[in-house]
Short mmCIF file of C-alpha atoms in Angstrom, two decimals:
data_model
loop_
_atom_site.label_atom_id
_atom_site.label_comp_id
_atom_site.label_asym_id
_atom_site.label_seq_id
_atom_site.Cartn_x
_atom_site.Cartn_y
_atom_site.Cartn_z
CA MET A 7 -5.77 -9.84 19.14
CA LEU A 8 -2.67 -9.02 21.15
CA SER A 9 -2.94 -9.76 24.85
CA ARG A 10 -2.55 -6.74 27.07
CA ALA A 11 0.65 -6.53 29.12
CA ASP A 12 2.18 -4.14 31.60
CA SER A 13 5.23 -3.43 29.45
CA TYR A 14 6.68 -3.85 25.99
CA PRO A 15 9.29 -6.47 27.06
CA ILE A 16 6.62 -8.59 28.77
CA LEU A 17 4.31 -8.43 25.75
CA VAL A 18 7.12 -9.40 23.38
CA ASP A 19 8.29 -12.26 25.61
CA GLN A 20 4.82 -13.78 25.96
CA PHE A 21 3.90 -13.46 22.28
CA LYS A 22 3.72 -16.60 20.13
CA TRP A 23 2.65 -17.03 16.51
CA HIS A 24 -0.27 -19.35 15.78
CA ILE A 25 -0.25 -20.14 12.05
CA PRO A 26 -2.67 -22.94 11.12
CA GLN A 27 -1.71 -25.25 8.27
CA LYS A 28 -5.06 -24.63 6.54
CA TYR A 29 -5.88 -20.95 6.30
CA ASN A 30 -7.75 -18.64 3.92
CA ILE A 31 -7.87 -14.85 4.24
CA ALA A 32 -11.57 -14.81 3.31
CA TRP A 33 -12.52 -16.76 6.43
CA ASP A 34 -10.33 -14.73 8.75
CA ILE A 35 -11.44 -11.26 7.67
CA CYS A 36 -15.10 -11.99 6.97
CA ASP A 37 -16.67 -15.40 7.49
CA LYS A 38 -15.88 -15.73 11.20
CA TRP A 39 -18.01 -12.64 11.89
CA ILE A 40 -21.21 -13.58 10.05
CA GLU A 41 -23.04 -15.42 12.85
CA ARG A 42 -24.14 -12.07 14.23
CA GLY A 43 -25.85 -10.94 11.07
CA ASP A 44 -25.93 -7.24 11.93
CA ARG A 45 -22.21 -6.76 12.60
CA LEU A 46 -21.15 -3.72 10.57
CA ALA A 47 -18.21 -4.18 8.17
CA LEU A 48 -18.25 -1.18 5.82
CA VAL A 49 -19.66 2.31 5.55
CA TYR A 50 -19.38 3.55 1.96
CA GLU A 51 -19.82 7.21 1.11
CA SER A 52 -20.03 7.83 -2.63
CA ILE A 53 -18.80 10.94 -4.44
CA ASP A 54 -22.30 12.41 -4.37
CA GLY A 55 -22.60 11.87 -0.62
CA VAL A 56 -24.88 8.80 -0.56
CA VAL A 57 -24.03 6.54 2.39
CA SER A 58 -24.45 2.74 2.21
CA ARG A 59 -23.79 0.26 5.01
CA TYR A 60 -22.70 -3.35 4.64
CA THR A 61 -22.60 -6.02 7.33
CA PHE A 62 -20.08 -8.84 7.32
CA LYS A 63 -22.93 -11.12 6.26
CA ASP A 64 -23.65 -8.83 3.29
CA ILE A 65 -20.02 -8.94 2.20
CA HIS A 66 -19.94 -12.70 2.74
CA ILE A 67 -22.98 -13.33 0.51
CA LEU A 68 -21.89 -10.91 -2.23
CA SER A 69 -18.38 -12.37 -2.40
CA ASN A 70 -19.86 -15.91 -2.51
CA ARG A 71 -22.01 -14.87 -5.46
CA LEU A 72 -19.01 -13.41 -7.27
CA ALA A 73 -16.93 -16.52 -6.55
CA ASN A 74 -19.68 -18.60 -8.16
CA ALA A 75 -19.67 -16.27 -11.16
CA PHE A 76 -15.87 -16.57 -11.38
CA ALA A 77 -16.21 -20.36 -11.48
CA VAL A 78 -18.82 -20.27 -14.26
CA LEU A 79 -16.56 -17.96 -16.28
CA GLY A 80 -13.67 -20.40 -15.92
CA LEU A 81 -11.52 -19.08 -13.06
CA VAL A 82 -9.51 -21.82 -11.36
CA SER A 83 -7.07 -22.02 -8.48
CA ARG A 84 -3.89 -19.95 -8.90
CA ASP A 85 -5.36 -17.84 -11.74
CA ARG A 86 -4.71 -14.09 -11.33
CA VAL A 87 -7.48 -11.50 -10.92
CA GLY A 88 -6.68 -7.83 -11.44
CA ILE A 89 -8.70 -5.44 -9.26
CA LEU A 90 -8.66 -1.91 -10.71
CA LEU A 91 -10.97 0.18 -8.52
CA PRO A 92 -10.85 3.08 -6.05
CA GLN A 93 -12.09 2.76 -2.45
CA ARG A 94 -15.53 1.18 -2.83
CA PRO A 95 -17.30 -2.00 -1.64
CA GLU A 96 -16.55 -3.99 -4.80
CA VAL A 97 -12.83 -3.98 -3.89
CA GLY A 98 -13.40 -6.04 -0.74
CA ILE A 99 -16.00 -8.22 -2.45
CA SER A 100 -13.62 -8.98 -5.36
CA HIS A 101 -10.68 -9.77 -3.10
CA LEU A 102 -12.72 -12.16 -0.97
CA ALA A 103 -14.17 -13.89 -4.04
CA THR A 104 -10.65 -14.31 -5.41
CA TYR A 105 -9.32 -15.85 -2.19
CA ARG A 106 -12.37 -18.13 -1.88
CA SER A 107 -11.59 -19.38 -5.38
CA GLY A 108 -7.98 -20.18 -4.48
CA ALA A 109 -6.93 -17.57 -7.04
CA ILE A 110 -4.43 -14.71 -6.69
CA ALA A 111 -5.49 -11.04 -6.50
CA VAL A 112 -3.50 -8.31 -8.29
CA PRO A 113 -4.39 -4.85 -6.90
CA LEU A 114 -4.03 -2.09 -9.51
CA PHE A 115 -3.90 1.66 -8.92
CA THR A 116 -6.59 3.71 -10.68
CA LEU A 117 -4.07 6.43 -11.60
CA PHE A 118 -1.96 4.01 -13.65
CA GLY A 119 -1.54 4.91 -17.30
CA GLN A 120 -1.66 2.39 -20.11
CA ASP A 121 2.03 1.46 -19.97
CA ALA A 122 1.87 0.72 -16.24
CA LEU A 123 -1.31 -1.33 -16.59
CA ARG A 124 0.01 -3.21 -19.60
CA TYR A 125 3.18 -4.23 -17.81
CA ARG A 126 1.45 -5.48 -14.63
CA LEU A 127 -1.29 -7.35 -16.46
CA GLN A 128 1.20 -8.93 -18.86
CA ASP A 129 3.68 -9.87 -16.15
CA SER A 130 1.06 -11.35 -13.82
CA GLY A 131 -0.78 -13.08 -16.65
CA ALA A 132 -4.08 -11.85 -15.22
CA LYS A 133 -7.05 -13.85 -16.52
CA PHE A 134 -9.78 -11.59 -15.11
CA VAL A 135 -9.97 -7.88 -14.28
CA VAL A 136 -12.67 -6.29 -12.11
CA THR A 137 -12.89 -2.55 -12.78
CA ASP A 138 -15.20 0.39 -13.54
CA SER A 139 -15.96 2.13 -16.85
CA GLU A 140 -12.84 4.29 -16.73
CA GLY A 141 -10.62 1.28 -16.11
CA ALA A 142 -12.44 -0.78 -18.73
CA ASN A 143 -11.80 1.93 -21.33
CA SER A 144 -8.08 1.96 -20.48
CA ILE A 145 -7.85 -1.81 -20.72
CA ALA A 146 -9.75 -1.85 -24.02
CA MET A 147 -6.99 0.26 -25.58
CA ILE A 148 -4.31 -2.29 -24.64
CA ARG A 149 -6.41 -5.47 -24.87
CA ASP A 150 -4.51 -6.74 -27.93
CA ASP A 151 -1.33 -6.76 -25.83
CA LEU A 152 -2.88 -8.96 -23.10
CA PRO A 153 -3.17 -12.52 -24.46
CA ASP A 154 -3.90 -14.02 -21.02
CA LEU A 155 -6.79 -11.68 -20.24
CA GLU A 156 -10.09 -13.45 -20.87
CA THR A 157 -12.72 -11.48 -18.98
CA VAL A 158 -13.23 -7.88 -17.89
CA ILE A 159 -15.99 -7.32 -15.31
CA ASN A 160 -17.36 -3.79 -15.01
CA VAL A 161 -19.06 -2.58 -11.81
CA ASP A 162 -20.80 0.10 -13.91
CA GLY A 163 -22.48 -2.41 -16.20
CA PRO A 164 -21.91 -4.32 -19.49
CA ILE A 165 -20.10 -1.51 -21.26
CA GLY A 166 -17.63 -2.04 -24.11
CA GLY A 167 -17.94 -5.80 -24.11
CA ALA A 168 -17.30 -6.16 -20.37
CA GLU A 169 -19.35 -8.44 -18.13
CA ASP A 170 -21.87 -6.77 -15.80
CA PHE A 171 -20.62 -7.10 -12.19
CA TYR A 172 -24.01 -6.83 -10.53
CA GLY A 173 -25.69 -8.85 -13.26
CA LEU A 174 -23.31 -11.69 -12.42
CA LEU A 175 -24.05 -11.33 -8.71
CA GLU A 176 -27.78 -11.71 -9.35
CA LEU A 177 -27.14 -15.05 -11.05
CA GLY A 178 -24.74 -16.41 -8.41
CA SER A 179 -25.66 -18.57 -5.43
CA ASP A 180 -25.40 -17.18 -1.88
CA SER A 181 -23.24 -20.12 -0.85
CA PHE A 182 -19.81 -21.17 -2.07
CA LYS A 183 -17.41 -23.84 -0.85
CA THR A 184 -14.11 -22.06 -0.31
CA VAL A 185 -11.15 -23.77 -1.97
CA PHE A 186 -8.84 -25.52 0.50
CA THR A 187 -5.79 -23.31 0.84
CA ALA A 188 -2.73 -23.70 2.99
CA ALA A 189 -1.32 -20.74 4.90
CA GLU A 190 1.68 -20.85 2.54
CA ASP A 191 -0.40 -20.72 -0.63
CA PRO A 192 -0.16 -17.48 -2.67
CA ALA A 193 -2.97 -14.94 -2.21
CA LEU A 194 -1.96 -11.68 -3.89
CA ILE A 195 0.67 -9.98 -6.02
CA ILE A 196 1.43 -6.36 -5.20
CA TYR A 197 3.83 -4.61 -7.56
CA THR A 198 6.50 -2.51 -5.91
CA SER A 199 8.80 0.16 -7.29
CA GLY A 200 12.47 -0.60 -7.69
CA THR A 201 15.59 1.37 -8.49
CA THR A 202 16.33 -0.29 -11.80
CA GLY A 203 14.30 -2.18 -14.35
CA ASP A 204 10.60 -2.88 -14.20
CA PRO A 205 8.43 -3.01 -11.07
CA LYS A 206 8.59 -6.32 -9.19
CA GLY A 207 5.53 -8.30 -8.13
CA ALA A 208 5.77 -9.23 -4.45
CA LEU A 209 3.93 -12.55 -4.06
CA LEU A 210 2.25 -12.70 -0.66
CA PRO A 211 0.76 -15.86 0.90
CA HIS A 212 -2.46 -16.15 2.90
CA ARG A 213 -0.48 -16.22 6.17
CA THR A 214 0.75 -12.67 5.58
CA MET A 215 -2.62 -11.51 6.96
CA ILE A 216 -1.77 -13.01 10.34
CA GLY A 217 1.75 -11.61 10.14
CA HIS A 218 0.44 -8.06 9.74
CA MET A 219 -1.72 -8.01 12.83
CA PRO A 220 0.73 -7.30 15.72
CA GLY A 221 2.13 -4.24 13.94
CA VAL A 222 -1.33 -2.97 12.96
CA GLU A 223 -2.67 -3.40 16.49
CA PHE A 224 0.38 -1.61 17.90
CA SER A 225 0.03 1.30 15.49
CA HIS A 226 -3.54 1.93 16.65
CA ASP A 227 -2.92 1.42 20.37
CA PHE A 228 -4.50 -2.05 20.29
CA LEU A 229 -7.00 -1.74 17.46
CA GLY A 230 -10.25 -3.56 18.12
CA GLN A 231 -11.51 -1.59 21.12
CA PRO A 232 -15.29 -1.12 21.50
CA GLY A 233 -16.53 1.60 19.14
CA ASP A 234 -13.48 1.57 16.85
CA LEU A 235 -14.16 2.76 13.29
CA ILE A 236 -11.26 3.28 10.89
CA TRP A 237 -10.63 5.37 7.78
CA SER A 238 -7.63 6.15 5.62
CA PRO A 239 -7.14 8.23 2.47
CA ALA A 240 -4.63 5.60 1.32
CA ASP A 241 -5.69 3.85 -1.87
CA TRP A 242 -6.75 0.21 -1.58
CA ALA A 243 -4.41 -0.76 -4.41
CA TRP A 244 -1.44 -0.40 -2.04
CA ILE A 245 -0.63 -2.60 0.92
CA GLY A 246 -0.98 0.30 3.38
CA GLY A 247 -4.61 0.95 2.50
CA LEU A 248 -5.64 -2.59 1.55
CA VAL A 249 -4.06 -4.88 4.15
CA ASP A 250 -3.07 -2.47 6.94
CA VAL A 251 -6.53 -0.84 7.01
CA LEU A 252 -9.34 -2.72 5.21
CA PHE A 253 -8.21 -6.31 5.81
CA ALA A 254 -6.70 -5.74 9.25
CA ALA A 255 -9.80 -3.96 10.54
CA TRP A 256 -12.04 -6.74 9.23
CA GLN A 257 -9.78 -9.35 10.82
CA LEU A 258 -10.62 -7.71 14.16
CA GLY A 259 -14.29 -7.14 13.33
CA VAL A 260 -13.79 -3.35 13.11
CA PRO A 261 -15.91 -1.44 10.56
CA VAL A 262 -14.20 0.60 7.85
CA ILE A 263 -15.14 3.89 6.18
CA ALA A 264 -14.71 3.82 2.39
CA ARG A 265 -14.31 7.27 0.87
CA ARG A 266 -11.40 7.98 -1.44
CA PHE A 267 -11.21 11.61 -2.49
CA GLU A 268 -9.97 12.08 -6.05
CA LYS A 269 -7.52 14.59 -4.62
CA PHE A 270 -6.80 14.79 -0.91
CA ASP A 271 -8.44 17.82 0.65
CA PRO A 272 -7.79 18.42 4.38
CA ASP A 273 -11.10 20.18 4.99
CA GLN A 274 -13.07 17.38 3.34
CA ALA A 275 -11.09 14.80 5.30
CA LEU A 276 -11.80 16.56 8.57
CA ASP A 277 -15.50 16.85 7.70
CA LEU A 278 -15.66 13.12 6.91
CA MET A 279 -14.03 12.18 10.20
CA LYS A 280 -16.43 14.38 12.15
CA ARG A 281 -19.60 13.24 10.41
CA HIS A 282 -18.84 9.55 10.88
CA SER A 283 -17.19 9.86 14.34
CA VAL A 284 -14.09 8.11 13.06
CA LYS A 285 -11.99 6.66 15.90
CA ASN A 286 -8.93 5.39 14.03
CA VAL A 287 -7.01 6.88 11.10
CA PHE A 288 -3.99 5.92 9.05
CA MET A 289 -2.71 9.02 7.27
CA PRO A 290 0.67 9.51 5.54
CA PRO A 291 2.83 12.42 6.77
CA THR A 292 2.14 14.46 3.61
CA ALA A 293 -1.59 14.38 4.32
CA LEU A 294 -0.95 15.24 7.98
CA ARG A 295 1.09 18.27 6.92
CA MET A 296 -1.89 19.42 4.90
CA MET A 297 -4.20 18.84 7.86
CA ARG A 298 -1.93 21.04 9.96
CA THR A 299 -2.93 24.06 7.85
CA ILE A 300 -6.46 23.91 9.32
CA PRO A 301 -7.05 26.15 12.41
CA SER A 302 -6.75 24.18 15.65
CA LYS A 303 -10.25 25.07 16.87
CA LYS A 304 -11.83 23.10 14.01
CA PHE A 305 -10.51 19.82 15.44
CA ARG A 306 -12.41 20.10 18.73
CA ASP A 307 -15.30 17.80 17.76
CA LEU A 308 -13.14 14.91 16.54
CA SER A 309 -13.57 11.45 18.09
CA LEU A 310 -10.07 10.14 17.28
CA ARG A 311 -8.63 7.45 19.53
CA SER A 312 -5.61 6.49 17.41
CA LEU A 313 -3.58 7.99 14.57
CA ALA A 314 -1.02 5.94 12.66
CA SER A 315 1.38 7.17 10.01
CA GLY A 316 4.05 5.68 7.80
CA GLY A 317 5.54 5.61 4.33
CA GLU A 318 7.93 8.54 4.82
CA SER A 319 9.65 10.50 7.57
CA LEU A 320 7.25 11.91 10.15
CA GLY A 321 9.31 14.55 11.97
CA ALA A 322 9.03 16.06 15.45
CA GLU A 323 6.90 19.02 14.35
CA LEU A 324 3.99 16.82 13.25
CA GLN A 325 4.19 14.85 16.48
CA ASP A 326 4.01 18.04 18.52
CA TRP A 327 1.10 19.31 16.42
CA SER A 328 -0.85 16.10 16.95
CA LYS A 329 -0.26 16.08 20.68
CA ASN A 330 -1.25 19.74 21.08
CA THR A 331 -4.12 19.85 18.58
CA LEU A 332 -5.59 16.34 18.54
CA GLY A 333 -4.62 15.29 22.02
CA ILE A 334 -3.05 12.02 20.87
CA PHE A 335 0.37 10.81 19.77
CA ILE A 336 1.03 9.65 16.22
CA ASN A 337 2.16 6.04 16.17
CA GLU A 338 4.69 5.82 13.38
CA PHE A 339 5.17 2.43 11.73
CA TYR A 340 7.60 0.92 9.26
CA GLY A 341 7.71 -1.89 6.74
CA GLN A 342 7.47 -2.59 3.05
CA THR A 343 5.30 -4.73 0.80
CA GLU A 344 7.72 -7.66 0.99
CA CYS A 345 7.72 -7.63 4.81
CA ASN A 346 5.24 -5.15 6.23
CA MET A 347 4.35 -3.70 9.66
CA ILE A 348 7.48 -4.97 11.36
CA VAL A 349 8.16 -1.84 13.44
CA SER A 350 5.67 0.44 15.16
CA GLY A 351 5.14 2.91 17.93
CA CYS A 352 2.47 2.13 20.53
CA SER A 353 2.06 5.20 22.74
CA SER A 354 -0.40 3.51 25.09
CA LEU A 355 2.19 0.85 25.96
CA TYR A 356 5.53 2.68 25.91
CA SER A 357 6.94 6.17 25.47
CA LEU A 358 7.78 7.31 21.97
CA LYS A 359 11.30 8.62 21.34
CA ALA A 360 11.90 11.65 19.16
CA GLY A 361 13.42 10.60 15.85
CA SER A 362 12.57 6.93 16.32
CA ILE A 363 10.14 5.02 14.12
CA GLY A 364 9.30 2.70 17.03
CA ARG A 365 10.26 -0.78 18.18
CA ALA A 366 9.91 -4.18 16.56
CA ALA A 367 6.31 -5.36 16.73
CA PRO A 368 5.75 -8.61 18.66
CA GLY A 369 6.82 -11.67 16.70
CA HIS A 370 9.32 -9.82 14.50
CA SER A 371 13.09 -9.89 14.88
CA VAL A 372 14.49 -6.66 13.41
CA ALA A 373 18.19 -5.82 13.46
CA ILE A 374 20.80 -3.53 11.93
CA ILE A 375 23.34 -5.52 9.95
CA ASP A 376 26.41 -5.04 7.75
CA GLN A 377 27.02 -6.34 4.23
CA GLU A 378 28.05 -9.75 5.59
CA GLY A 379 24.92 -10.18 7.69
CA ASN A 380 26.55 -9.41 11.03
CA GLU A 381 24.57 -7.35 13.54
CA ARG A 382 25.93 -3.85 14.09
CA PRO A 383 26.59 -2.44 17.57
CA TYR A 384 23.94 -0.30 19.24
CA GLY A 385 23.81 3.19 17.77
CA GLU A 386 25.90 2.28 14.71
CA PRO A 387 24.26 2.69 11.29
CA GLY A 388 23.70 -0.26 8.99
CA MET A 389 21.05 -2.00 6.94
CA ILE A 390 17.60 -2.51 8.47
CA ALA A 391 16.91 -6.25 8.22
CA VAL A 392 14.30 -8.78 9.34
CA SER A 393 15.01 -12.35 10.41
CA ALA A 394 13.51 -15.11 8.25
CA PRO A 395 11.28 -17.07 8.34
CA ASN A 396 8.54 -14.66 9.31
CA PRO A 397 4.74 -14.99 8.83
CA VAL A 398 4.41 -11.56 7.18
CA MET A 399 7.26 -12.14 4.74
CA PHE A 400 6.63 -12.53 1.01
CA LEU A 401 7.15 -15.77 -0.89
CA GLY A 402 9.33 -14.07 -3.47
CA TYR A 403 9.07 -11.86 -6.53
CA TRP A 404 6.73 -13.13 -9.22
CA ASN A 405 8.75 -14.68 -12.05
CA ASN A 406 11.98 -13.14 -10.72
CA GLU A 407 14.17 -15.54 -8.74
CA LEU A 408 17.26 -13.36 -9.17
CA ALA A 409 15.64 -10.34 -7.51
CA THR A 410 14.28 -12.59 -4.76
CA GLY A 411 17.76 -13.88 -3.99
CA ASP A 412 19.15 -10.36 -3.90
CA LYS A 413 16.64 -9.49 -1.18
CA PHE A 414 18.37 -11.72 1.35
CA ILE A 415 21.72 -11.96 3.11
CA GLY A 416 21.70 -15.37 4.75
CA ASP A 417 18.61 -15.56 6.95
CA TRP A 418 18.09 -11.78 6.87
CA LEU A 419 15.66 -10.01 4.54
CA ILE A 420 17.20 -6.62 3.79
CA THR A 421 14.80 -3.73 3.41
CA GLY A 422 17.07 -1.49 1.35
CA ASP A 423 17.03 1.15 4.10
CA THR A 424 19.66 2.14 6.61
CA GLY A 425 19.10 2.85 10.27
CA SER A 426 20.33 2.27 13.80
CA ILE A 427 18.98 0.66 16.96
CA ASP A 428 19.56 1.51 20.63
CA GLU A 429 19.76 -0.64 23.75
CA GLU A 430 16.00 -0.42 24.34
CA GLY A 431 15.15 -1.55 20.81
CA TYR A 432 14.15 1.84 19.43
CA ILE A 433 14.92 2.00 15.70
CA THR A 434 15.93 5.19 13.93
CA PHE A 435 15.55 5.49 10.17
CA VAL A 436 18.65 7.03 8.55
CA GLY A 437 18.10 6.85 4.81
CA ARG A 438 17.59 4.68 1.76
CA ASP A 439 20.23 2.44 0.28
CA ASP A 440 18.63 2.71 -3.11
CA ASP A 441 17.24 5.41 -5.33
CA VAL A 442 13.54 4.88 -4.65
CA ILE A 443 11.76 8.22 -4.29
CA THR A 444 9.30 8.77 -1.44
CA SER A 445 6.72 11.33 -2.51
CA ALA A 446 3.44 11.97 -0.66
CA GLY A 447 3.60 8.47 0.82
CA TYR A 448 4.22 6.70 -2.52
CA ARG A 449 7.43 4.78 -3.21
CA ILE A 450 8.39 5.59 -6.78
CA GLY A 451 11.09 3.86 -8.77
CA PRO A 452 13.02 6.01 -11.27
CA GLY A 453 13.41 3.24 -13.89
CA PRO A 454 9.94 3.26 -15.49
CA ILE A 455 9.88 7.08 -15.54
CA GLU A 456 13.29 7.24 -17.23
CA ASP A 457 12.17 4.64 -19.77
CA CYS A 458 9.04 6.65 -20.48
CA LEU A 459 10.98 9.89 -20.92
CA THR A 460 13.52 8.36 -23.29
CA ALA A 461 10.64 7.18 -25.48
CA HIS A 462 9.89 10.84 -26.23
CA PRO A 463 11.33 11.95 -29.59
CA SER A 464 13.35 14.78 -28.02
CA VAL A 465 15.06 12.86 -25.19
CA GLN A 466 18.48 11.28 -25.50
CA LEU A 467 19.12 10.50 -21.82
CA ALA A 468 17.08 10.87 -18.65
CA ALA A 469 17.76 10.42 -14.95
CA VAL A 470 15.08 10.71 -12.30
CA ILE A 471 15.80 11.65 -8.70
CA GLY A 472 13.96 12.75 -5.61
CA LYS A 473 14.27 16.41 -4.69
CA PRO A 474 13.55 17.35 -1.04
CA ASP A 475 10.18 19.02 -0.63
CA GLU A 476 8.62 20.30 2.59
CA ALA A 477 5.08 19.17 1.79
CA ARG A 478 5.70 15.87 -0.04
CA THR A 479 9.04 14.79 1.52
CA GLU A 480 10.37 14.55 -2.06
CA ILE A 481 9.15 15.45 -5.52
CA VAL A 482 10.08 13.63 -8.71
CA LYS A 483 12.66 15.59 -10.69
CA ALA A 484 13.87 14.63 -14.16
CA CYS A 485 17.30 15.54 -15.49
CA VAL A 486 17.16 15.35 -19.27
CA VAL A 487 19.72 15.43 -22.07
CA LEU A 488 18.09 16.41 -25.36
CA LYS A 489 18.79 14.96 -28.78
CA GLU A 490 20.46 17.08 -31.40
CA GLY A 491 18.03 19.46 -33.03
CA TYR A 492 15.97 20.11 -29.89
CA GLU A 493 16.32 23.16 -27.66
CA PRO A 494 15.38 23.55 -23.98
CA SER A 495 12.18 25.48 -23.36
CA GLU A 496 9.38 25.82 -20.84
CA ALA A 497 6.99 24.42 -23.41
CA LEU A 498 9.11 21.28 -23.77
CA GLN A 499 9.29 20.90 -19.97
CA GLU A 500 5.49 20.89 -19.78
CA GLU A 501 5.26 18.51 -22.72
CA LEU A 502 7.55 16.01 -20.99
CA LYS A 503 5.56 16.22 -17.75
CA ALA A 504 2.34 15.54 -19.64
CA TRP A 505 4.03 12.72 -21.57
CA VAL A 506 4.82 10.81 -18.36
CA LYS A 507 1.53 11.67 -16.66
CA GLY A 508 -0.46 10.24 -19.54
CA ARG A 509 1.59 7.06 -19.97
CA LEU A 510 2.57 6.04 -16.43
CA SER A 511 0.66 7.64 -13.59
CA LYS A 512 -0.46 10.97 -12.23
CA HIS A 513 1.59 10.44 -9.05
CA GLU A 514 4.81 9.58 -10.89
CA TYR A 515 5.25 12.39 -13.38
CA PRO A 516 8.22 14.76 -12.81
CA ARG A 517 7.14 18.00 -11.20
CA GLU A 518 10.45 19.50 -12.27
CA VAL A 519 12.40 18.97 -15.50
CA GLU A 520 15.94 20.27 -15.84
CA PHE A 521 17.85 20.16 -19.12
CA LEU A 522 21.55 19.25 -18.84
CA PRO A 523 24.32 18.92 -21.46
CA ASP A 524 25.25 15.48 -20.07
CA LEU A 525 24.68 13.18 -17.09
CA PRO A 526 27.34 11.97 -14.64
CA LYS A 527 28.11 8.30 -15.30
CA THR A 528 30.39 5.54 -14.07
CA ASN A 529 32.99 3.89 -16.32
CA THR A 530 30.40 1.24 -17.17
CA GLY A 531 27.86 3.86 -18.21
CA LYS A 532 25.62 3.74 -15.13
CA ILE A 533 24.14 7.10 -14.16
CA ILE A 534 25.41 8.40 -10.81
CA ARG A 535 22.20 9.74 -9.31
CA ARG A 536 23.84 10.73 -6.04
CA LEU A 537 25.80 13.42 -7.90
CA LEU A 538 22.58 14.75 -9.38
CA ARG A 539 20.98 14.80 -5.94
CA ALA A 540 23.99 16.63 -4.54
#
């Protein structure tokens, strides 16, 4: 935990990293808490409202049993394990078992279509997948395309040839000798969206857990206070929900609420927070904007101590609403999968500035640089960059050395975003250098959507852009050139939306489709998306 200090400069000056040579995430977020057998780790509320509670000792034993089952089934160090589940206890159990085994976890989003799943499982070479019946059915339809996949484990039982998750746990021993791992050893691959080509797998080492903690603690006004209990609607397939909430809370011994609504509903979210007396919440700005539609009087019985937000622009109106309605400030934070939680507000330590996303979290050196890697003057825009080496920083992109090299200018990791910094270290986000779309907290790359659209028989060319939207920050919009013999129509627009939704993901499909006679292109044939956005 961060040591308390009287000011931000003092806290930053006295901070030092302590990264042991031998380190495993499973010990740090679970095993160190098991001596007190009743320490609560997880409160799980199922869709039908049944509430189950798990202690750290429960999670420890269950993940040991699964690690033993993994070993019997042939999992060895550095093998990849796909985890395709919504917010539920088996996610944490599967991750811990994977890390204990010295293997590498691959979180997968439950809304992924077959194309998205196929690519990630093929690229990672996943040997095992832990999922539910819905996920098992999706994988069964692409199983012939996955030569590396040996075993599917289903939490709902031995359906469709899958192994029975809980049947395996019953056979496994309560004890397991965790594989010796160094802090630098790989722990998980999280696929991120890019502007061109296929998604890239950010390979994160075990030490990244330690690297996350200063920013997480800042964003929740020193998370880990007595009585803290955290919840987020963010899916545990993404780094924001998985590492910033589940893992980070467990690292501090803070219990987590698991309840992922199929579709975010502000009234249900508010009811959940009231019933469980939730103290800490991470909620993307889009969800907060939906919460703002609820009458102020309904928030009176909340127990919130901290509210963190990130993933897209927050805005002054939401900050004012939170202060006036909830009685607390929203601590905005910033980062990306490759180098996360590097900037954060911490309203209990220093004043937040309107328009700023916060200051560099302790232990992180964040600057604004030019194309040559030189730091820009205060107030001048440039590229937001982080000094390397850094404990939270990724090892590189899986099987993609070229993309890894492009991520750096000298000793600076470039985030792909532009911003400015003032004399006091407050950082202002200006915009994105690339074409990644930020919609409802998700970062969406246009490349896979364009590829999917052009696979439709009617589409000759497609360009995908983000269109400003008050509720979602941006929506996905597709600009389409049709092949000869096809005519624009509302029916075809809906067909193309459904085409992408069924093949990629329900959060990536274009909410608008516009038919154009041609697309603006450079002399080399590259689509000029900025002209479409304009």
